[in-house]
Backbone as ProteinMPNN parsed JSONL, in Angstrom:
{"seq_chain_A": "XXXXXXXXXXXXXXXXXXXXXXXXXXXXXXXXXXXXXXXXXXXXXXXXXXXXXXXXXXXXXXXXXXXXXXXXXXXXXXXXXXXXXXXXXXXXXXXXXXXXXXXXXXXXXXXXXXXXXXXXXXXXXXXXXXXXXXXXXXXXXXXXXXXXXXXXXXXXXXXXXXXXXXXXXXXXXXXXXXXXXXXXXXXXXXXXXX", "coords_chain_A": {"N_chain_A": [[14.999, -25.691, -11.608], [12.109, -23.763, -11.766], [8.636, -23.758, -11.166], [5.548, -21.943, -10.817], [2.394, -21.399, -9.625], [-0.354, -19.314, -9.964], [-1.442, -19.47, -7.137], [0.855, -19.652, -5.81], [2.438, -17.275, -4.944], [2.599, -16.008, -2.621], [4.423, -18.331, -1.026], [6.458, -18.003, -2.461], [7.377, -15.542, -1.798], [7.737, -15.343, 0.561], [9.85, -17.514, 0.903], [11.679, -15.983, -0.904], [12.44, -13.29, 1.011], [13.557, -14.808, 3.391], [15.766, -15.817, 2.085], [16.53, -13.605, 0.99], [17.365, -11.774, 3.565], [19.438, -12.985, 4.332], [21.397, -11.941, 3.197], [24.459, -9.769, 2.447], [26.032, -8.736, 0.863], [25.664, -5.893, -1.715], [24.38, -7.342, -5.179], [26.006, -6.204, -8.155], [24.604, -5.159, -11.06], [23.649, -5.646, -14.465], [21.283, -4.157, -16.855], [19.426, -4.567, -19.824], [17.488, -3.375, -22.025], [14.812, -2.36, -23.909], [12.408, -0.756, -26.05], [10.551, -0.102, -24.346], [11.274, -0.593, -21.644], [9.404, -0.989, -19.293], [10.641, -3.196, -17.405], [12.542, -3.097, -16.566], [12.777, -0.464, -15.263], [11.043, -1.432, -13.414], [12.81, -3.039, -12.21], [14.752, -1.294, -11.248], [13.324, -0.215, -8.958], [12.568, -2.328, -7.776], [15.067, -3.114, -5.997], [17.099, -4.741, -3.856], [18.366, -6.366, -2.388], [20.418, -6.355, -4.743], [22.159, -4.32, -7.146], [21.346, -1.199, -9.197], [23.85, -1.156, -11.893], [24.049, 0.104, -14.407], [22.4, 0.955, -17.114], [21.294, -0.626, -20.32], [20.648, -0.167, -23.681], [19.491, 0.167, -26.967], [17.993, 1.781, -28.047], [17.365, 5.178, -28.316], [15.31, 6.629, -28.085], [13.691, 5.536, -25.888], [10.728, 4.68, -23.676], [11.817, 4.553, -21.119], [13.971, 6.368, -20.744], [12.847, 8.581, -20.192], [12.273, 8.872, -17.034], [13.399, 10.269, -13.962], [16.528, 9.877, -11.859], [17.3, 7.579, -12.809], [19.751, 5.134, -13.298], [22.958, 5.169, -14.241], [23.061, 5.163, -17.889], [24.026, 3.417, -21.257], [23.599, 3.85, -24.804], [23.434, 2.584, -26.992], [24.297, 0.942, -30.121], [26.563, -0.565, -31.191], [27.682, -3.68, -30.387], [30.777, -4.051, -29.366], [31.221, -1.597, -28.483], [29.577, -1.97, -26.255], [30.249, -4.516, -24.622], [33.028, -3.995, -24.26], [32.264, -1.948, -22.212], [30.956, -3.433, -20.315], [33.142, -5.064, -19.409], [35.37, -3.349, -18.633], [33.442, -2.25, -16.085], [32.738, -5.321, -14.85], [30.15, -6.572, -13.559], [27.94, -8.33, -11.48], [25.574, -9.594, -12.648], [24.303, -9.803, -15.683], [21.185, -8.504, -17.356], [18.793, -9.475, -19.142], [16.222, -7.893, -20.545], [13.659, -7.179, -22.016], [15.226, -6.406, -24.663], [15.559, -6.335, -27.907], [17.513, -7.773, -29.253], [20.047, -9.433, -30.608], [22.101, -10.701, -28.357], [26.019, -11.018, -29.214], [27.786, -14.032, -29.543], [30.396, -13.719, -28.313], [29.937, -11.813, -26.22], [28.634, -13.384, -24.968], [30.157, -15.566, -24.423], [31.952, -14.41, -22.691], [30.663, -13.629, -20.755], [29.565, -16.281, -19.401], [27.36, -18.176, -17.635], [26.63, -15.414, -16.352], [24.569, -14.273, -17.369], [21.16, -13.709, -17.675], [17.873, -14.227, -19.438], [14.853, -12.543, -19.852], [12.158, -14.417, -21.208], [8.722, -14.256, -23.012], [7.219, -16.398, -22.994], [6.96, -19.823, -22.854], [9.375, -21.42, -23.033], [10.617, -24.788, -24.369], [8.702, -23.407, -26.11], [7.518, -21.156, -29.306], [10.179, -19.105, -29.686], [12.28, -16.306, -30.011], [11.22, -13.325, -31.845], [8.146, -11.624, -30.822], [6.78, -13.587, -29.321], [5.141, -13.587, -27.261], [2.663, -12.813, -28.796], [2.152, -15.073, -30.464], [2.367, -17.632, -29.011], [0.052, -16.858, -27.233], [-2.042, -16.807, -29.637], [-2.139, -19.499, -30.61], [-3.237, -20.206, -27.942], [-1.342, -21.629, -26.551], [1.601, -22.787, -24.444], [1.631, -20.551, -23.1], [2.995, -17.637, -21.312], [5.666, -16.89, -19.144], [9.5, -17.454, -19.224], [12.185, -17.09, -17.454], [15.948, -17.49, -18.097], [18.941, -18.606, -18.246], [21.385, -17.125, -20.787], [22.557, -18.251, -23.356], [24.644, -19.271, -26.424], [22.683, -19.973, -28.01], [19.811, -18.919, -29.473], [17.219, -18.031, -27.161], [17.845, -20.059, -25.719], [19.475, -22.494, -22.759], [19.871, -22.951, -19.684], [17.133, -23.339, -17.561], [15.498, -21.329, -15.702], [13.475, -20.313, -14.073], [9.624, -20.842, -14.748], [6.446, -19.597, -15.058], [2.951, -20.002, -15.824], [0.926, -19.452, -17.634], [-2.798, -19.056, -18.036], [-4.367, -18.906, -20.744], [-7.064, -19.145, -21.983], [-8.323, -17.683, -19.84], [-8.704, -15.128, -20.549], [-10.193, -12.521, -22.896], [-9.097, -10.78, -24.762], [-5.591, -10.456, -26.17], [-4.674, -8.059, -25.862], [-5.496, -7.808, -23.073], [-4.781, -10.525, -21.811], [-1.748, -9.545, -22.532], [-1.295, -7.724, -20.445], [-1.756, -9.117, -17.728], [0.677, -10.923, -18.156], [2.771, -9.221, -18.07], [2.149, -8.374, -15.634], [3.146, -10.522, -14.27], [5.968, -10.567, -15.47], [7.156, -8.49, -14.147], [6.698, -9.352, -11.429], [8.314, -11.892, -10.814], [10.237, -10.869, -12.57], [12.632, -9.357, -10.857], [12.866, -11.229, -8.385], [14.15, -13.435, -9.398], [16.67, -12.259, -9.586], [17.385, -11.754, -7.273], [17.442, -13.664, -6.012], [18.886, -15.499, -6.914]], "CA_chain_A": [[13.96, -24.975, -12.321], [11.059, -23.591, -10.231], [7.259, -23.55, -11.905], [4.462, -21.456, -10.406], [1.144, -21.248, -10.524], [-0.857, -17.655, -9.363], [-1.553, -19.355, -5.724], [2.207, -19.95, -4.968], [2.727, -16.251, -4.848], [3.137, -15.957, -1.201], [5.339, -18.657, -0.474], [7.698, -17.563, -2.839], [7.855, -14.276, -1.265], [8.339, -15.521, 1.988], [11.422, -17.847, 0.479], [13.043, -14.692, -1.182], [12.345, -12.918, 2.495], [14.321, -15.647, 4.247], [17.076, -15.768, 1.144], [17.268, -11.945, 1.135], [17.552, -11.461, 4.756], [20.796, -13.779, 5.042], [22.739, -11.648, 2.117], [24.403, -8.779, 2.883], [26.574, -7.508, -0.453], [24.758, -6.188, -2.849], [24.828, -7.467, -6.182], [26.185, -5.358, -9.262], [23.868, -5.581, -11.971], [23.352, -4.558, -15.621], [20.002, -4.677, -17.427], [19.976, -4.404, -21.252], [16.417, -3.009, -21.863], [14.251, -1.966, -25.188], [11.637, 0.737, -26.412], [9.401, 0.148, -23.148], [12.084, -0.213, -20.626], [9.46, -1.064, -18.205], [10.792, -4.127, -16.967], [13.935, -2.027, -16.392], [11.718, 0.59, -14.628], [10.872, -1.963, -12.205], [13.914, -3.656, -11.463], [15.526, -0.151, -10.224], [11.991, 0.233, -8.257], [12.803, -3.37, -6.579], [16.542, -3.19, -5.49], [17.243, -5.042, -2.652], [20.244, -6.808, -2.27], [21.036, -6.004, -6.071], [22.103, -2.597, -7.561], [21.507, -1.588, -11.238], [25.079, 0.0, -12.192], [24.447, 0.22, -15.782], [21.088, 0.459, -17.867], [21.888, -0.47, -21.862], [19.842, -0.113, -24.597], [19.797, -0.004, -28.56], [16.215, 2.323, -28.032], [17.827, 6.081, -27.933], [13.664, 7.25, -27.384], [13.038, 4.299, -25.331], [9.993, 5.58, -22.716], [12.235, 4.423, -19.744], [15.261, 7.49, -20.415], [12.046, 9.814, -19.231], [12.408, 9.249, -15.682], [14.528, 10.976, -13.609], [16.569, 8.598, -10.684], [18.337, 6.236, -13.392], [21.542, 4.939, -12.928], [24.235, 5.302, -15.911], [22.803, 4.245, -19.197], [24.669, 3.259, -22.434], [22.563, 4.065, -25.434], [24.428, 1.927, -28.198], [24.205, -0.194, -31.597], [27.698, -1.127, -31.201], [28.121, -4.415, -29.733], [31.879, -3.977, -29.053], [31.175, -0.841, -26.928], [28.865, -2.367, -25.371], [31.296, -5.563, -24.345], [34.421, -2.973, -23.233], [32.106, -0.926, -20.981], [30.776, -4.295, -19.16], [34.61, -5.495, -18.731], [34.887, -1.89, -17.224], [32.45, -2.657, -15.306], [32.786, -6.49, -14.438], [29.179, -6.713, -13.321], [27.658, -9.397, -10.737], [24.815, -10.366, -13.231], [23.424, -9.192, -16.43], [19.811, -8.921, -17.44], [18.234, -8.989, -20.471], [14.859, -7.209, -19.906], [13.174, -6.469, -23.349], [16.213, -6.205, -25.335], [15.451, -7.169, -28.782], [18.646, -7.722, -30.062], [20.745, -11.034, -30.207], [23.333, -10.9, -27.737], [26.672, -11.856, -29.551], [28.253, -14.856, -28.855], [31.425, -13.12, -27.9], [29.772, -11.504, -24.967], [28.094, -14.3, -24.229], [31.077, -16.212, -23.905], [33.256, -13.773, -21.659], [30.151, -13.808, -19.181], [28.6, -17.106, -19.47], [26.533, -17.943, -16.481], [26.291, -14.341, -15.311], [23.465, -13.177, -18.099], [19.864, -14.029, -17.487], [16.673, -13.789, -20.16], [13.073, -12.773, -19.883], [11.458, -14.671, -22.712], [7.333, -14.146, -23.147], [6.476, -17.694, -23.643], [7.233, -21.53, -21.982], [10.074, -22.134, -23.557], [11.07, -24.471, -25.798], [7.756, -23.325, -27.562], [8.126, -20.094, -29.66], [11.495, -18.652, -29.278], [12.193, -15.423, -31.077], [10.209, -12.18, -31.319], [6.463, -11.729, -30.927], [6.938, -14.979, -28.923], [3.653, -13.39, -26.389], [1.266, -13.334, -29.472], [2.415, -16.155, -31.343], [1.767, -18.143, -28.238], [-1.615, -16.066, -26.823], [-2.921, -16.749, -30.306], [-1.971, -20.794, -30.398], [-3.467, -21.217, -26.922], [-0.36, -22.712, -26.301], [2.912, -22.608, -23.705], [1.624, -19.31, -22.595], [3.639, -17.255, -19.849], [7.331, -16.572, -18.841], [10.163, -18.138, -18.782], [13.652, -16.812, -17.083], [16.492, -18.376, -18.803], [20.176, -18.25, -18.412], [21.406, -16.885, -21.939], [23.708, -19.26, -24.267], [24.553, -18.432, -27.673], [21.661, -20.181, -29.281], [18.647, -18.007, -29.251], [16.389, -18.139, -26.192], [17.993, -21.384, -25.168], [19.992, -22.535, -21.836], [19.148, -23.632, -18.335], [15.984, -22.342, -17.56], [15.939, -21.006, -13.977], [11.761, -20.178, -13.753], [8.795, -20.588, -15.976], [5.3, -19.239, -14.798], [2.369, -20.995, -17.039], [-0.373, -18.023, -17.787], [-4.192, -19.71, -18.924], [-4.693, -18.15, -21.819], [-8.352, -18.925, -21.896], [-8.969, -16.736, -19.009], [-8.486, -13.166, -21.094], [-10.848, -12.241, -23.977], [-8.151, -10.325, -26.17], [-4.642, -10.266, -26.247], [-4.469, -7.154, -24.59], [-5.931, -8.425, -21.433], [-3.702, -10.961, -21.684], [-0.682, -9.111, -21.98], [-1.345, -6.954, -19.045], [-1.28, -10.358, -17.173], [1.679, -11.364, -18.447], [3.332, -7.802, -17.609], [2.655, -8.45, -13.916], [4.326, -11.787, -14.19], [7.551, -10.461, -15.5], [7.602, -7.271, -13.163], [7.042, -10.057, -10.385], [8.976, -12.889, -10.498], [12.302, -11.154, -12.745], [13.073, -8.726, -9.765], [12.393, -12.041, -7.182], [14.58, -14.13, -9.71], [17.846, -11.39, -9.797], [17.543, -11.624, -5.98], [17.515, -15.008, -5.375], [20.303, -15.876, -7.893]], "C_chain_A": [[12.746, -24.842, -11.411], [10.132, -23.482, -11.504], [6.302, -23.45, -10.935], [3.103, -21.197, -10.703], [0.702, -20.194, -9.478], [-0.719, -17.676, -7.363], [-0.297, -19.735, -5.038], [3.03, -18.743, -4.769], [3.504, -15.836, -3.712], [3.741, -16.753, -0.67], [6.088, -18.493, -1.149], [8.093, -16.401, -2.55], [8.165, -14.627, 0.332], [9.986, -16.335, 1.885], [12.435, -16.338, 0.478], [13.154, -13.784, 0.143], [13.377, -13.643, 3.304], [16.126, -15.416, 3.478], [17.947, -14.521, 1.344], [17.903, -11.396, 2.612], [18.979, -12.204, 4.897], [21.812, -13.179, 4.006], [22.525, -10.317, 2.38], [25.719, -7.682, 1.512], [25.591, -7.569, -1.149], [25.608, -6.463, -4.4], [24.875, -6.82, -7.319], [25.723, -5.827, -10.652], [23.805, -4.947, -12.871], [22.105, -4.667, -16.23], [19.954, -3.556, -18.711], [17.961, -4.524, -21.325], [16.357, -2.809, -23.332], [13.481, -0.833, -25.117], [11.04, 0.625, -25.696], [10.312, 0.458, -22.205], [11.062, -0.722, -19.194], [9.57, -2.081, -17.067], [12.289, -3.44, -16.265], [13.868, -0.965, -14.865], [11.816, -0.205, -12.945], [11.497, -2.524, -11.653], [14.742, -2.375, -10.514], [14.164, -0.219, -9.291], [12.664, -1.192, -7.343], [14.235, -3.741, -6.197], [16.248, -3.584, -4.193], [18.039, -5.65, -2.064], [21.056, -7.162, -3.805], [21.245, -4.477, -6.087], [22.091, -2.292, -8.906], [22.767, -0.114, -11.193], [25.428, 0.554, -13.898], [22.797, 0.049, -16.365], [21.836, -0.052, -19.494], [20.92, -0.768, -22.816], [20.029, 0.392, -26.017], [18.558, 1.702, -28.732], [17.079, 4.111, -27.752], [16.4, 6.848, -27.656], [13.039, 6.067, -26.383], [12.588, 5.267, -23.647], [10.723, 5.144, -21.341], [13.326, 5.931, -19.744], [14.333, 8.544, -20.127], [12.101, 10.14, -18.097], [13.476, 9.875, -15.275], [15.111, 9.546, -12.12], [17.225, 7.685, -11.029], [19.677, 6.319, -13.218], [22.158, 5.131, -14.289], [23.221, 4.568, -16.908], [23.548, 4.572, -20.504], [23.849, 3.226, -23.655], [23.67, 3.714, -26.643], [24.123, 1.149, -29.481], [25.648, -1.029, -31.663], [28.041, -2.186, -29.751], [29.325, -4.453, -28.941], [32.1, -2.918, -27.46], [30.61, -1.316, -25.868], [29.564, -3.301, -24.372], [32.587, -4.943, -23.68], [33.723, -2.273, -22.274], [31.527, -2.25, -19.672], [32.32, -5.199, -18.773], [34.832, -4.738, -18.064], [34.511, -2.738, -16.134], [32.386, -4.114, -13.925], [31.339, -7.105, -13.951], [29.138, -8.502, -12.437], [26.555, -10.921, -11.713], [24.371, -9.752, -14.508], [22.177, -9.705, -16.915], [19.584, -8.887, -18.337], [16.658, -9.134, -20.46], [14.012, -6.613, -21.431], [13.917, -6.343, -24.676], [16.363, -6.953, -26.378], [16.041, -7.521, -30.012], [19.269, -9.371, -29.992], [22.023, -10.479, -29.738], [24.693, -11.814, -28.168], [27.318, -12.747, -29.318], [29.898, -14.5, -28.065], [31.21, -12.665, -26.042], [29.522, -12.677, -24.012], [29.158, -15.545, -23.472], [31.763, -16.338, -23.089], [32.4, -13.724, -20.849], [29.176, -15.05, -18.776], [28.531, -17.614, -17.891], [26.618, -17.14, -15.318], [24.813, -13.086, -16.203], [22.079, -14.441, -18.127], [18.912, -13.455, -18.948], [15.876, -13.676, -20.11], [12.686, -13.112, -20.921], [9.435, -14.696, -22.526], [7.085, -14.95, -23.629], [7.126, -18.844, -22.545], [8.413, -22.211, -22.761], [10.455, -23.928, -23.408], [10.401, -23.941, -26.718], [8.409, -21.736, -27.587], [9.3, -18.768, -29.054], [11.132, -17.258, -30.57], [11.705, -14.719, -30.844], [9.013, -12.592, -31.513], [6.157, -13.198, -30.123], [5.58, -15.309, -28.099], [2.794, -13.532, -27.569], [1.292, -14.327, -29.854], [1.487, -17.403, -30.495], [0.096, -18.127, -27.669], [-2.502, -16.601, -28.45], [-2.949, -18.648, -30.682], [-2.724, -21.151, -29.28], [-2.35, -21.822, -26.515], [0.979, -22.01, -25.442], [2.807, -20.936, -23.512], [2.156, -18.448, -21.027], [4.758, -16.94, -20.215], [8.174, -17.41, -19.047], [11.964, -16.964, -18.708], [14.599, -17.94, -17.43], [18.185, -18.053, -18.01], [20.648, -18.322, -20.137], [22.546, -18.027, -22.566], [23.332, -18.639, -25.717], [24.057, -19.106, -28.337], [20.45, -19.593, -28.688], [17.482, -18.931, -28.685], [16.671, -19.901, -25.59], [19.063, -21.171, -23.706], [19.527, -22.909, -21.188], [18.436, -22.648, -17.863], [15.742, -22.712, -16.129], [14.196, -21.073, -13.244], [10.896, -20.108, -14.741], [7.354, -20.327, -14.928], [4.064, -19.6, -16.448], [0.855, -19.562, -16.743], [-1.716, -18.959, -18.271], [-4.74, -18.962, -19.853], [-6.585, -18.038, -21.924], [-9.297, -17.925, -20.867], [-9.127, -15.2, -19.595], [-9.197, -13.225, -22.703], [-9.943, -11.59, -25.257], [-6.336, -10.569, -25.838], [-3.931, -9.069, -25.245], [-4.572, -7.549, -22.895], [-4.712, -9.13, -20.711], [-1.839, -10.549, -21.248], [-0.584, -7.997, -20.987], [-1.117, -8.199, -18.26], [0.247, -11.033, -17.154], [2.583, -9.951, -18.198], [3.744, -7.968, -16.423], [3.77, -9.428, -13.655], [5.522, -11.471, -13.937], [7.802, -9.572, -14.671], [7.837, -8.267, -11.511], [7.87, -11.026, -9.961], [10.507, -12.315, -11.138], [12.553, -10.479, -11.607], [13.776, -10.186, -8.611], [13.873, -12.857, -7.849], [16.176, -13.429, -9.224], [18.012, -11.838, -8.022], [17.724, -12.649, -5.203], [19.077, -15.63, -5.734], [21.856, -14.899, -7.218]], "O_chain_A": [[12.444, -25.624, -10.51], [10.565, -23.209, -12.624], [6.027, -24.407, -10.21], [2.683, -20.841, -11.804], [1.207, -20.126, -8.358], [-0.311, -16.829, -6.567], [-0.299, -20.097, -3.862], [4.21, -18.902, -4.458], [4.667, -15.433, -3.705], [3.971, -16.382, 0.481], [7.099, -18.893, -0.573], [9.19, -16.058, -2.99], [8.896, -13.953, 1.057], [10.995, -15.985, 2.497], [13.295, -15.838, 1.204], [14.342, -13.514, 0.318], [14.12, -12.907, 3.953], [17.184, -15.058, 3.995], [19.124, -14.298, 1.629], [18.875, -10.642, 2.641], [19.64, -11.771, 5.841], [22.914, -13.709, 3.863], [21.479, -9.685, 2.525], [26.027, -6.494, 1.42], [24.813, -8.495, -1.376], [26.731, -6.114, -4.767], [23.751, -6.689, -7.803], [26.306, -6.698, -11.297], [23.849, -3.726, -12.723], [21.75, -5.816, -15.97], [20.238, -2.359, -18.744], [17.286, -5.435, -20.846], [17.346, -2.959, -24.05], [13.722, 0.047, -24.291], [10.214, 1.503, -25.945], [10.352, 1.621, -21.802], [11.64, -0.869, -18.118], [8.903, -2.019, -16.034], [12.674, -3.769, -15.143], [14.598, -0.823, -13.884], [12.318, 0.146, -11.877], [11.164, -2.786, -10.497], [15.207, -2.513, -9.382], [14.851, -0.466, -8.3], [13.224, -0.977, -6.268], [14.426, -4.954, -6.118], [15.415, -3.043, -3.466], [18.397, -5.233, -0.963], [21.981, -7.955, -3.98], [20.733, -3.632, -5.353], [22.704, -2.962, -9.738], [22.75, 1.056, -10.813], [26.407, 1.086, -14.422], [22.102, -0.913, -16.037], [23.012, 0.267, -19.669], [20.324, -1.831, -22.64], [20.954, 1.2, -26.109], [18.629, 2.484, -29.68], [17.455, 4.128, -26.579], [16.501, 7.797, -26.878], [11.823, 5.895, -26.293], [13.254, 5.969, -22.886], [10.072, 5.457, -20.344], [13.411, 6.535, -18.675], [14.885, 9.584, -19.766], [12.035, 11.322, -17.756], [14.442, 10.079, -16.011], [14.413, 8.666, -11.616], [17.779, 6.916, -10.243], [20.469, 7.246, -13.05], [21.499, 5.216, -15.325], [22.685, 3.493, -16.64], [23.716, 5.736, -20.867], [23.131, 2.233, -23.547], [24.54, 4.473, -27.071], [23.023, 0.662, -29.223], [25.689, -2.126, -32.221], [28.428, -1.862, -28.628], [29.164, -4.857, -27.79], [32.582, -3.055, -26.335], [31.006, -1.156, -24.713], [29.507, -2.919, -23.203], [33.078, -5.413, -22.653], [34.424, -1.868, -21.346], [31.639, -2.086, -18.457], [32.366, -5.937, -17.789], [34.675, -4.929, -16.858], [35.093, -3.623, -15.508], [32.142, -4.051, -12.72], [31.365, -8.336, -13.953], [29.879, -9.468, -12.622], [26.564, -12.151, -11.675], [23.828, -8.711, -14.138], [21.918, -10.906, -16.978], [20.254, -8.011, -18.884], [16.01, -10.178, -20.388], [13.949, -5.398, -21.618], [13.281, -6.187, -25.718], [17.005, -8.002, -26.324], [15.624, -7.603, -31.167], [18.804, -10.272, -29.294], [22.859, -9.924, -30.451], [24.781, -12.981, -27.787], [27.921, -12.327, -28.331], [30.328, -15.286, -27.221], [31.88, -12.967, -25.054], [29.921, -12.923, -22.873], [29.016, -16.174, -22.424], [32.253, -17.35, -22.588], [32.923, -13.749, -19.735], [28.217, -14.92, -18.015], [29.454, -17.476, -17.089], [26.666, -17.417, -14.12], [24.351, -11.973, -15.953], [22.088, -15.62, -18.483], [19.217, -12.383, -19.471], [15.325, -14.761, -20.301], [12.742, -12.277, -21.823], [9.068, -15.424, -21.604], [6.654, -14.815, -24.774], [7.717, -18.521, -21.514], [8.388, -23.402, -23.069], [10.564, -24.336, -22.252], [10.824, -23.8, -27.865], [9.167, -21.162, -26.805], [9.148, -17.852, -28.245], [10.311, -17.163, -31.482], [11.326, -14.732, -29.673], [8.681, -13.592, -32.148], [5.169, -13.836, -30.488], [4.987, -16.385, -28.03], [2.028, -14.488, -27.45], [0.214, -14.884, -29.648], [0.462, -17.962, -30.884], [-0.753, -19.019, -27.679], [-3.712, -16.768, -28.302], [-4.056, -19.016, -31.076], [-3.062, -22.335, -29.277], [-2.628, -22.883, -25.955], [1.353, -20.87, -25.715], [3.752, -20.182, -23.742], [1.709, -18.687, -19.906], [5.036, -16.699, -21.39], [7.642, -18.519, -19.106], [12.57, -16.37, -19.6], [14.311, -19.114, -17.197], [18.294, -17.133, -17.199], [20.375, -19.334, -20.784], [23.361, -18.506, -21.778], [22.393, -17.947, -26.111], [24.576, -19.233, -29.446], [20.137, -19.779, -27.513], [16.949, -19.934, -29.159], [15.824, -20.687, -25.165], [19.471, -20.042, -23.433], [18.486, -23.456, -21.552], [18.764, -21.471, -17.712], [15.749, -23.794, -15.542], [13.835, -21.681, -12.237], [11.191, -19.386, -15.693], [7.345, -21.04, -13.924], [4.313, -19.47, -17.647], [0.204, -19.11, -15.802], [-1.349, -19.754, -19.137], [-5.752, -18.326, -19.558], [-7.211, -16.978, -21.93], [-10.46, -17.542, -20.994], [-9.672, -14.286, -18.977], [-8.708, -13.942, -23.576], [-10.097, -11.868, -26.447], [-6.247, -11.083, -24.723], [-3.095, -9.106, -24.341], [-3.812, -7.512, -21.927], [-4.003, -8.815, -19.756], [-1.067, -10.911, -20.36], [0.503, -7.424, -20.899], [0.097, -8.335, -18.107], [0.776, -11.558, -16.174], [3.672, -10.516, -18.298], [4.883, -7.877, -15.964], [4.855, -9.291, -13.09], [6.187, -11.714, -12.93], [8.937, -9.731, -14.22], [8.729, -8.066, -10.686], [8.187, -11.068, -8.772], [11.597, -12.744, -10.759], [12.889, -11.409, -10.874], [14.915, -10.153, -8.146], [14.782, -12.991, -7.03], [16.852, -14.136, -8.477], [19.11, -12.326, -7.754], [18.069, -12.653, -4.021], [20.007, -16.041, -5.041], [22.951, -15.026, -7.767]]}, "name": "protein", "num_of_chains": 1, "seq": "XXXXXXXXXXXXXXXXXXXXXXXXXXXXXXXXXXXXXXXXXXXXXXXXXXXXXXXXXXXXXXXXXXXXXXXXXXXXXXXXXXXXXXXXXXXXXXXXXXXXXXXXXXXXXXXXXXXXXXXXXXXXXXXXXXXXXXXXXXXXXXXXXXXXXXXXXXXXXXXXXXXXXXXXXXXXXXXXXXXXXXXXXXXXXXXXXX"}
C-alpha cells in the first residue's frame, strides 16, 4: 500500500519513469466509466505502457462519448453483456473510473485481481456513493483511495490512498476540484505501475 502526501509528487514520478521505462508490452485495459467520464478522458490522454481497448458505461449521454479519438465503447445496463464482451476481450486490467454501479460478483469472480477501484474517500471510512461529500462534510478520511475490487462494496487490498486536508478549501467545490487532480494523477500512475 503506498500513502502520499502533495510533496511526494515528484518522486513518485520519477519511480513510475524508471518502472515504465523497463516495460515494453503494453497493457490491455478496460475502464468502466459514468456520466462525467472524465477520469476515463484522462486515462486515454495518459497511455503509456497501457492501452484502453474498451470504454463501458451504463451513462448512454455520459459527457465523455463527445470526444472524438475514443476507443470502442459498450454503452450497457446489462451486466451479462457486459461480462461476454470482456471474455471476448480477456483484458490485462480493468478499471473502474466513476462507474456507479455495483460490479456483480460473477464478474468479479472470473477476473479477480485484474479489476481496480477509484473510491473518493480513505477507505474503510464512507464506502458507497457521495462518499467525497459525506467525508468533505465530516472533516474526516478525506481523499482517494485505489482499491483492488472484491465482491463486498468498496472493499479489498488497497493498492494507494492519497489523504486530502480538508480544512484547506472553503466549500466543497474547491475541494472537489482538488480531489479531481488527485484521481486524474495518481489512477493513470497506478494502471502503469501495476
Amino acid at each position: 500500500t503506498f500513502f502520499f502526501q502533495p510533496s511526494t509528487f515528484s518522486l513518485f514520478s520519477q519511480f513510475l519513469d524508471t518502472i515504465s521505462s523497463k516495460r515494453s508490452k503494453l497493457k490491455r485495459i478496460v475502464v468502466f466509466f459514468g456520466k462525467g467520464g472524465s477520469n476515463f478522458l484522462n486515462i486515454i490522454k495518459n497511455q503509456t505502457n497501457f492501452e484502453v481497448v474498451l470504454g463501458v458505461t451504463n451513462h448512454k449521454n455520459s459527457q465523455a462519448l463527445k470526444y472524438k479519438s475514443l476507443p470502442p465503447i459498450l454503452i450497457s445496463q446489462d451486466h451479462k453483456e457486459i461480462f461476454n464482451k470482456l471474455k471476448e476481450i480477456n483484458p490485462d486490467l480493468i478499471v473502474l473510473a466513476g462507474y456507479l454501479r455495483i460490479v456483480p460478483e460473477f464478474i468479479i469472480n472470473e477476473f479477480k485481481g485484474k479489476i481496480i477501484n477509484l473510491h473518493p474517500s480513505i477507505l474503510p471510512h464512507f464506502k458507497g456513493l457521495n462518499a467525497d461529500k459525506e467525508s468533505f462534510k465530516a472533516k474526516k478520511a478525506c481523499g482517494i483511495t485505489i482499491h483492488y475490487a472484491d465482491i463486498e462494496l468498496d472493499s479489498g487490498e488497497i493498492i494507494l490512498q492519497y489523504h486530502i486536508n480538508p480544512e484547506n478549501f472553503n466549500s466543497f467545490e474547491e475541494y472537489h476540484k482538488e480531489l479531481k487532480k488527485a484521481e486524474h494523477k495518481f489512477l493513470p500512475a497506478v494502471i502503469e505501475l501495476i
